Coordinates of C-alpha atoms and ligand atoms in Angstrom, one line a residue:
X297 CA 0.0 0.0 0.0
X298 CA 1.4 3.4 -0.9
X299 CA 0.4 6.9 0.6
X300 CA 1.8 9.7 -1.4
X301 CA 5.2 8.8 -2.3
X302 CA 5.5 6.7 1.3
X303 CA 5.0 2.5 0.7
X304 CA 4.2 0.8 4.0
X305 CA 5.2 -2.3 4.7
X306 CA 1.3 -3.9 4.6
X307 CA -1.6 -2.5 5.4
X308 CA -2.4 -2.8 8.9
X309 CA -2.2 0.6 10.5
X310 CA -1.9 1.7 14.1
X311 CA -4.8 4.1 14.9
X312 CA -3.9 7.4 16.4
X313 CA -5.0 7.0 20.1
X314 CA -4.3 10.2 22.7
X315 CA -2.4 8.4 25.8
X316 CA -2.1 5.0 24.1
X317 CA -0.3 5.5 20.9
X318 CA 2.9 7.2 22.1
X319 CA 6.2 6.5 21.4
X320 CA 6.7 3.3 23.6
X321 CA 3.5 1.7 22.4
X322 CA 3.9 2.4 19.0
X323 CA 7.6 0.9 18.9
X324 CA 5.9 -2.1 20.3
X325 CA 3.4 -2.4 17.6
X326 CA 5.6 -1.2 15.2
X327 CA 7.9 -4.8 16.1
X328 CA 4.9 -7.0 15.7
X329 CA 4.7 -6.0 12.3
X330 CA 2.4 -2.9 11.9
X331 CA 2.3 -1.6 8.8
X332 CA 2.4 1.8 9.8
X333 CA 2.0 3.6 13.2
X334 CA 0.4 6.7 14.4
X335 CA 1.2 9.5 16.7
X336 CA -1.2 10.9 19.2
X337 CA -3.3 14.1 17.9
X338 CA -1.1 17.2 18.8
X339 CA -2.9 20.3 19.0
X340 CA -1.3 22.8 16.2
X341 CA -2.3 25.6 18.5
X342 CA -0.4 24.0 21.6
X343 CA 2.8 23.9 19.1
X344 CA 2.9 27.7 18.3
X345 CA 2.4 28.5 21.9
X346 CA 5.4 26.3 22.4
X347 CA 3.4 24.5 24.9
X348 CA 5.6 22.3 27.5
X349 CA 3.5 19.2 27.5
X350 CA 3.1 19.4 23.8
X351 CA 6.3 19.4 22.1
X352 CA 7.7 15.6 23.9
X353 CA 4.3 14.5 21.6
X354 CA 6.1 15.4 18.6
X355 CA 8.8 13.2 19.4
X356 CA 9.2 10.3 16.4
X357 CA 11.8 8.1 15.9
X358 CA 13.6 6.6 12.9
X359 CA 12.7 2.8 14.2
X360 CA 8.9 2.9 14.0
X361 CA 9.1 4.7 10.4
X362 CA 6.7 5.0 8.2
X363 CA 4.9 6.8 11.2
X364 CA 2.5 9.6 10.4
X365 CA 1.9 12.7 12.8
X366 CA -1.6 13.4 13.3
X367 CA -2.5 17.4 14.3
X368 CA -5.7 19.0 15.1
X369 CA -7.0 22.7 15.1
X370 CA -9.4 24.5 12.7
X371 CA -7.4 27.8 11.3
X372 CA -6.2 26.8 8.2
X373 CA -2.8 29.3 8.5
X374 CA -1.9 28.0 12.3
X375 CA -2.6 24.3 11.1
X376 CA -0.5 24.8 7.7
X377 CA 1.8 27.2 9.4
X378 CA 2.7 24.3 12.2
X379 CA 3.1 21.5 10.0
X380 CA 5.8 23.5 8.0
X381 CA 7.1 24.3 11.2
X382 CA 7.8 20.7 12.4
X383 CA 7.8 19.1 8.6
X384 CA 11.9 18.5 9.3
X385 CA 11.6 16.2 11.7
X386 CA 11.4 12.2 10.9
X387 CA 8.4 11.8 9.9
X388 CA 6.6 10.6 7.2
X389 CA 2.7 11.6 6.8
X390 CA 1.1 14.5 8.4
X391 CA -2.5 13.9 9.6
X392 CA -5.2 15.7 10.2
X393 CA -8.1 14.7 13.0
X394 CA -11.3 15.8 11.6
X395 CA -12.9 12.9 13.9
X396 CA -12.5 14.1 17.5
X397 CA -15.6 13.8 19.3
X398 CA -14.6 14.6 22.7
X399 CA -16.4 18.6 23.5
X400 CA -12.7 20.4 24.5
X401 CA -12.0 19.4 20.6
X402 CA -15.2 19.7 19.1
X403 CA -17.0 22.2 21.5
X404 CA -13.9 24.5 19.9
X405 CA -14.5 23.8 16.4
X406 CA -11.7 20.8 16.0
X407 CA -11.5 17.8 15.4
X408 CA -15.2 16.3 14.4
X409 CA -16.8 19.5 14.4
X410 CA -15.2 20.4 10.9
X411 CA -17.2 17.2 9.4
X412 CA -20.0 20.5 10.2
X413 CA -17.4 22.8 7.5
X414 CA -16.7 21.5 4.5
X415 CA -15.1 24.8 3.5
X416 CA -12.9 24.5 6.4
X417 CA -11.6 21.1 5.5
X418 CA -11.3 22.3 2.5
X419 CA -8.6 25.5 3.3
X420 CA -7.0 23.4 5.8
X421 CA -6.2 20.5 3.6
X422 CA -5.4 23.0 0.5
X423 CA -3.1 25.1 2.7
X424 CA -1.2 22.6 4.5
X425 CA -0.5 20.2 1.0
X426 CA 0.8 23.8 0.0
X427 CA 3.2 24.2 2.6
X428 CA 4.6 20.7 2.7
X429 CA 6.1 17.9 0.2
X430 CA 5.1 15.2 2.6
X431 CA 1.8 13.5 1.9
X432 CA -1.4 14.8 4.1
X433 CA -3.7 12.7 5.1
X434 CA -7.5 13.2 7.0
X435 CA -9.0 11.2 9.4
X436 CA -12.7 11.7 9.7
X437 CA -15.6 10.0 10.6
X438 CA -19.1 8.7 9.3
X439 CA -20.4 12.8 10.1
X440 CA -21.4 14.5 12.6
X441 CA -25.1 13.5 13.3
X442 CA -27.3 10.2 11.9
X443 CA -29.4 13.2 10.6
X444 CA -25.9 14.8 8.7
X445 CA -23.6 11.8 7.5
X446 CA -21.4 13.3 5.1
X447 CA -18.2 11.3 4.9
X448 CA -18.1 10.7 1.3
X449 CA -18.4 14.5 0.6
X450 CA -15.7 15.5 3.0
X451 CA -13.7 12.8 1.9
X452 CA -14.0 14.3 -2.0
X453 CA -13.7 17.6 -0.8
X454 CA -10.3 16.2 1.3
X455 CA -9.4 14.8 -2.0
X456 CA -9.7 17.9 -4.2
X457 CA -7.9 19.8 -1.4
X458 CA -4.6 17.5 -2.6
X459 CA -4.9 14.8 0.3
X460 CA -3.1 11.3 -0.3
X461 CA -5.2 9.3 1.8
X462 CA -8.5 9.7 3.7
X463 CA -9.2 7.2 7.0
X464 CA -12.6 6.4 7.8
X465 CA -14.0 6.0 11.5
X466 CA -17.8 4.6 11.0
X467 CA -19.3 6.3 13.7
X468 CA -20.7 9.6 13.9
X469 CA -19.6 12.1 16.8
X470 CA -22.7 11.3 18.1
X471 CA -22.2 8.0 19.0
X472 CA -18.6 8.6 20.1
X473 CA -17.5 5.2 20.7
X474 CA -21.3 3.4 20.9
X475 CA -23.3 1.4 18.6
X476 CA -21.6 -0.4 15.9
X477 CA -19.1 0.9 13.4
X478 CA -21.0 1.8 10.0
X479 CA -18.6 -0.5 7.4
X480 CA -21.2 1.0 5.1
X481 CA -20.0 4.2 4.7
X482 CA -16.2 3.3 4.1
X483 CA -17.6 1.3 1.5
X484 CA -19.1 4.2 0.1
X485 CA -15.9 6.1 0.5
X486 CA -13.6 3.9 -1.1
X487 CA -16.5 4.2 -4.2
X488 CA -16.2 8.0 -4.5
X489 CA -12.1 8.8 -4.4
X490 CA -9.4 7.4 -6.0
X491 CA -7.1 8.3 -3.1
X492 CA -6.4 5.1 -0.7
X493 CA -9.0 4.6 1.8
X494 CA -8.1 3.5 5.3
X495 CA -11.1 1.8 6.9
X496 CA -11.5 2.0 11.0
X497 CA -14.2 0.9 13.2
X498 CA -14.4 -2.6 15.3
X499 CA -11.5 -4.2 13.9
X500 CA -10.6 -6.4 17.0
X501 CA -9.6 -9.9 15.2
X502 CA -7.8 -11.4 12.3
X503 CA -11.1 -12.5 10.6
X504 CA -13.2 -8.6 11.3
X505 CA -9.6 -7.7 9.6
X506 CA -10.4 -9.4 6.7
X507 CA -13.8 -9.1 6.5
X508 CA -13.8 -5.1 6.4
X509 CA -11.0 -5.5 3.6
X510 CA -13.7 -7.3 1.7
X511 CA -16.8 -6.0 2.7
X512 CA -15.8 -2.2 1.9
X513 CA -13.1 -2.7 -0.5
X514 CA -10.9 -0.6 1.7
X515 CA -6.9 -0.2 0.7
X516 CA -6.1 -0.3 4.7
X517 CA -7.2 -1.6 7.9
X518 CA -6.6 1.1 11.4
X519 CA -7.1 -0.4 14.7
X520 CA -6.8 1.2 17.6
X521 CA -8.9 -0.4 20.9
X522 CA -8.5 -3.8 20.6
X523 CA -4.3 -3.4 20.4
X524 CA -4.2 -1.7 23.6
X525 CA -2.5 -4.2 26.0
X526 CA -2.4 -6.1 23.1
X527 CA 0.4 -5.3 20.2
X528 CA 0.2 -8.9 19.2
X529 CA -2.7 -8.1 17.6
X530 CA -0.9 -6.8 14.9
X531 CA 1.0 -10.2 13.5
X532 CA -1.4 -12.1 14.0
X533 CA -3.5 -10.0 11.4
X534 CA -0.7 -9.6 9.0
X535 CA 0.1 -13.5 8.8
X536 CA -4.3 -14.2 8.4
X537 CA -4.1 -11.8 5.6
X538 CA -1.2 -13.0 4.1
X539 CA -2.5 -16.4 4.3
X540 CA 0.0 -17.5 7.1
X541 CA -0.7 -19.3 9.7
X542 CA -1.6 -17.0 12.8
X543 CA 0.6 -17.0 15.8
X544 CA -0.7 -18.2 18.5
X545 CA -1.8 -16.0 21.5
X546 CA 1.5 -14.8 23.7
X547 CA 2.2 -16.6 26.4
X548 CA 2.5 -15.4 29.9
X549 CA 6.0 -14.9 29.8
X550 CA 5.7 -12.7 26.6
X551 CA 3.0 -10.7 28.3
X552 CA 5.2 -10.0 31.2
X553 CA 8.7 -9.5 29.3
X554 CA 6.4 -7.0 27.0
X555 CA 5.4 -5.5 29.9
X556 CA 9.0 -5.0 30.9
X557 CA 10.1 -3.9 28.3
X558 CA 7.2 -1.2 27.4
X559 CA 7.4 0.1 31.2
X560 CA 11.7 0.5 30.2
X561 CA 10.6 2.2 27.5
X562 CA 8.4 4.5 29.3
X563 CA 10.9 5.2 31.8
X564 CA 13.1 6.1 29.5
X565 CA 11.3 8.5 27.2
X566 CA 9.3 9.8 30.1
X567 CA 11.4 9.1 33.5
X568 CA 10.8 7.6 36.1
X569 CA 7.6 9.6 38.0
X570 CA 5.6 9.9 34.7
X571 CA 6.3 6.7 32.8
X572 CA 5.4 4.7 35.9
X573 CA 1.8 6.7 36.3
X574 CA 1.5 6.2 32.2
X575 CA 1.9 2.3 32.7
X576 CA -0.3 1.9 35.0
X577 CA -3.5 1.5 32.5
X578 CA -1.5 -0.7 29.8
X579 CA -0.7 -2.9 32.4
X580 CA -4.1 -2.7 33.1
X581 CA -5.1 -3.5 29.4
X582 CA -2.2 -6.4 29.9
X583 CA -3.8 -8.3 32.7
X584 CA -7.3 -8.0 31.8
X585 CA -9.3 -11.0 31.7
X586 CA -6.6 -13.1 34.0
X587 CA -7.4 -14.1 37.3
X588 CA -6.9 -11.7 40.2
X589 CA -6.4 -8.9 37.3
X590 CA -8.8 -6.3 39.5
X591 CA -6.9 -6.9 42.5
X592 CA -2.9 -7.1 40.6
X593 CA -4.5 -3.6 39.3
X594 CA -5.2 -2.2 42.5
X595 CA -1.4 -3.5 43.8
X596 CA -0.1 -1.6 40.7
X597 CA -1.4 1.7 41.3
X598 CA 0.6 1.8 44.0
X599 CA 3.9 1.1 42.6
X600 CA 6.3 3.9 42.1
X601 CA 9.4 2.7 40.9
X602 CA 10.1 -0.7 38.3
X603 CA 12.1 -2.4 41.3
X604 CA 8.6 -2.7 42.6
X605 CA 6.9 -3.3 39.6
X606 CA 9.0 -6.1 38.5
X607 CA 8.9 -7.9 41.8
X608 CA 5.1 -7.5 41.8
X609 CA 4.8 -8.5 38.3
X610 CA 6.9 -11.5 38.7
X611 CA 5.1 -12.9 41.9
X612 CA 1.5 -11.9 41.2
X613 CA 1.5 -12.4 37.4
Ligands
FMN96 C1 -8.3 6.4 24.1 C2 -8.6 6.8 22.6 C3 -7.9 7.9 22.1 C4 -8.1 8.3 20.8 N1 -7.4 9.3 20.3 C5 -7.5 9.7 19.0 C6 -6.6 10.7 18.4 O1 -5.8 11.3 19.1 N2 -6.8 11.0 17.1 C7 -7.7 10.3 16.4 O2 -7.8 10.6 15.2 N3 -8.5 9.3 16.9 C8 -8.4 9.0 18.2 N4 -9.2 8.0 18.7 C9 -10.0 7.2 17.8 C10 -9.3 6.0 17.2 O3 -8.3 6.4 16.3 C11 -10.3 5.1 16.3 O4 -10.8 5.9 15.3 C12 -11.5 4.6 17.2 O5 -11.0 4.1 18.4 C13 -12.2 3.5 16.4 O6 -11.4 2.4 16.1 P1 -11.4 1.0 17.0 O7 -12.8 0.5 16.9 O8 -10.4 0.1 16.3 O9 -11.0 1.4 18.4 C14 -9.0 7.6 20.0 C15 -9.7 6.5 20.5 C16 -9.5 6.1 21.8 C17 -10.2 4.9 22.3

């Protein structure tokens, strides 16, 4: 699968996931053979104010590449002006969310709200494919209400505006995160623009993979729920759509040497007092569904340092 001038590897993409999909988490998905990964939404305002808790979001490295950078806002000159501002670094797609539902994004305008401004995706996406050579992409879902589904006419608008690729949530902001994904729609997508179509929505196995591939006729697959916890996710989809056979389920040990290793990571992109407080939930995501998991959780919250959180892991786990 190609995006702009970018070929990924296959087409099973990390979905951009605010406090899931940072750097630790995506180098872990990245090694069990995503496709492509994607950063947390950065907020192109937060960037010009040189905001302290925004610029560590912009950090990529050259081991999870392709890896696209996803940012969100609604003025067309701050949005294009940002993205040439950070274009240098190593990065290979810039994104923009046009699917944010939750009301600090929307409430302002961003993120899901511009499914409501089709001339505002439109300057956005023109601007910002003016001010950069690397591919831009949208993310957007079904619309905004049942009443106002509009995806296939932001996605051509999005297209006409010089984006490479449109991704395709199939939900409205409505329904946030409720209901059913609405494979429909990306169907309908993929029918009205040439560009590649990523598809999104409920992709939790190997088979719902494969299924949305042929049920919507979609060029990609972006999952983002069902891999928290859960970055195995990833080869086992790549081997059932190559026609592989799919890895079994990781064992115990791999769960806990993952665990490890993504709390190292943590600790060393985010020290020590944050990464241990960020772990916390994957582990969480990591245990869930084993016995005792409520009560290793509870033990876990209290841990502040990895001494503690190894010891715990490897008696209670
Ligand atoms: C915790 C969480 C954070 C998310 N953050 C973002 C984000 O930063 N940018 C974005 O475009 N979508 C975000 N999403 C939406 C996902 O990318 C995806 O569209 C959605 O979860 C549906 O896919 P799924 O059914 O595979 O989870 C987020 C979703 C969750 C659950």
């Amino acid at each position: 699968m190609k995006i702009g001038n970018v070929t990924l590897k296959n087409q099973v993409i990390l979905a951009p996931m605010a406090g899931v999909s940072d750097l630790p988490f995506r180098l872990l998905c990245k090694e069990q053979g995503a496709g492509m990964v994607c950063t947390e939404m950065v907020s192109a305002k937060a960037i010009a104010y040189h905001n302290r808790n925004t610029i560590p979001l912009l950090a990529v490295s050259e081991e999870e590449r392709p890896v696209s950078l996803q940012l969100f806002g609604s003025d067309p000159d701050i949005i294009s002006e940002m993205a040439a501002y950070i274009e240098e670094r190593p990065f290979d797609i810039l994104d923009l969310n046009m699917g944010c539902p939750v009301p600090k994004v929307a409430g302002n305008g961003e993120g899901s709200a511009l499914m409501k401004r089709p001339d505002l995706v439109d300057a956005i996406v023109r601007k910002t494919v003016s001010r950069i050579r690397k591919p831009v992409t949208v993310k957007i879902r079904s619309g905004f209400t049942a009443d106002t589904v509009n995806a296939v006419e932001i996605a051509k608008i999005a297209e006409a505006a010089g984006a490479s690729a449109v991704a395709v949530h199939g939900r409205t902001r409505e329904q946030y995160y409720t209901g059913k994904a609405d494979w429909d729609i990306i169907r309908q997508v993929k029918e009205a623009v040439k560009i590649p179509v990523i598809g999104n929505g409920d992709v939790d196995s190997p088979e719902s993979a494969k299924r949305m591939l042929d049920e919507t006729g979609c060029d990609g697959v972006m999952v983002g729920r069902a891999v928290r916890g859960n970055p195995w996710l990833f080869r086992e989809i790549v081997a059932y759509l190559e026609g592989k056979p799919v890895p079994k389920r990781p064992s115990k040990e791999e769960i806990l040497e993952t665990m490890l290793r993504h709390t190292r990571l943590q600790l060393e992109f985010k020290g020590e007092y944050t990464g241990m407080r960020e772990m916390r939930k994957h582990i969480a995501w990591y245990t869930a569904g084993f016995p005792n998991s409520a009560k290793l959780r509870d033990a876990i919250n209290a841990v502040e340092t990895y001494r503690e959180l190894e010891t715990l892991l490897h008696e209670r786990f």
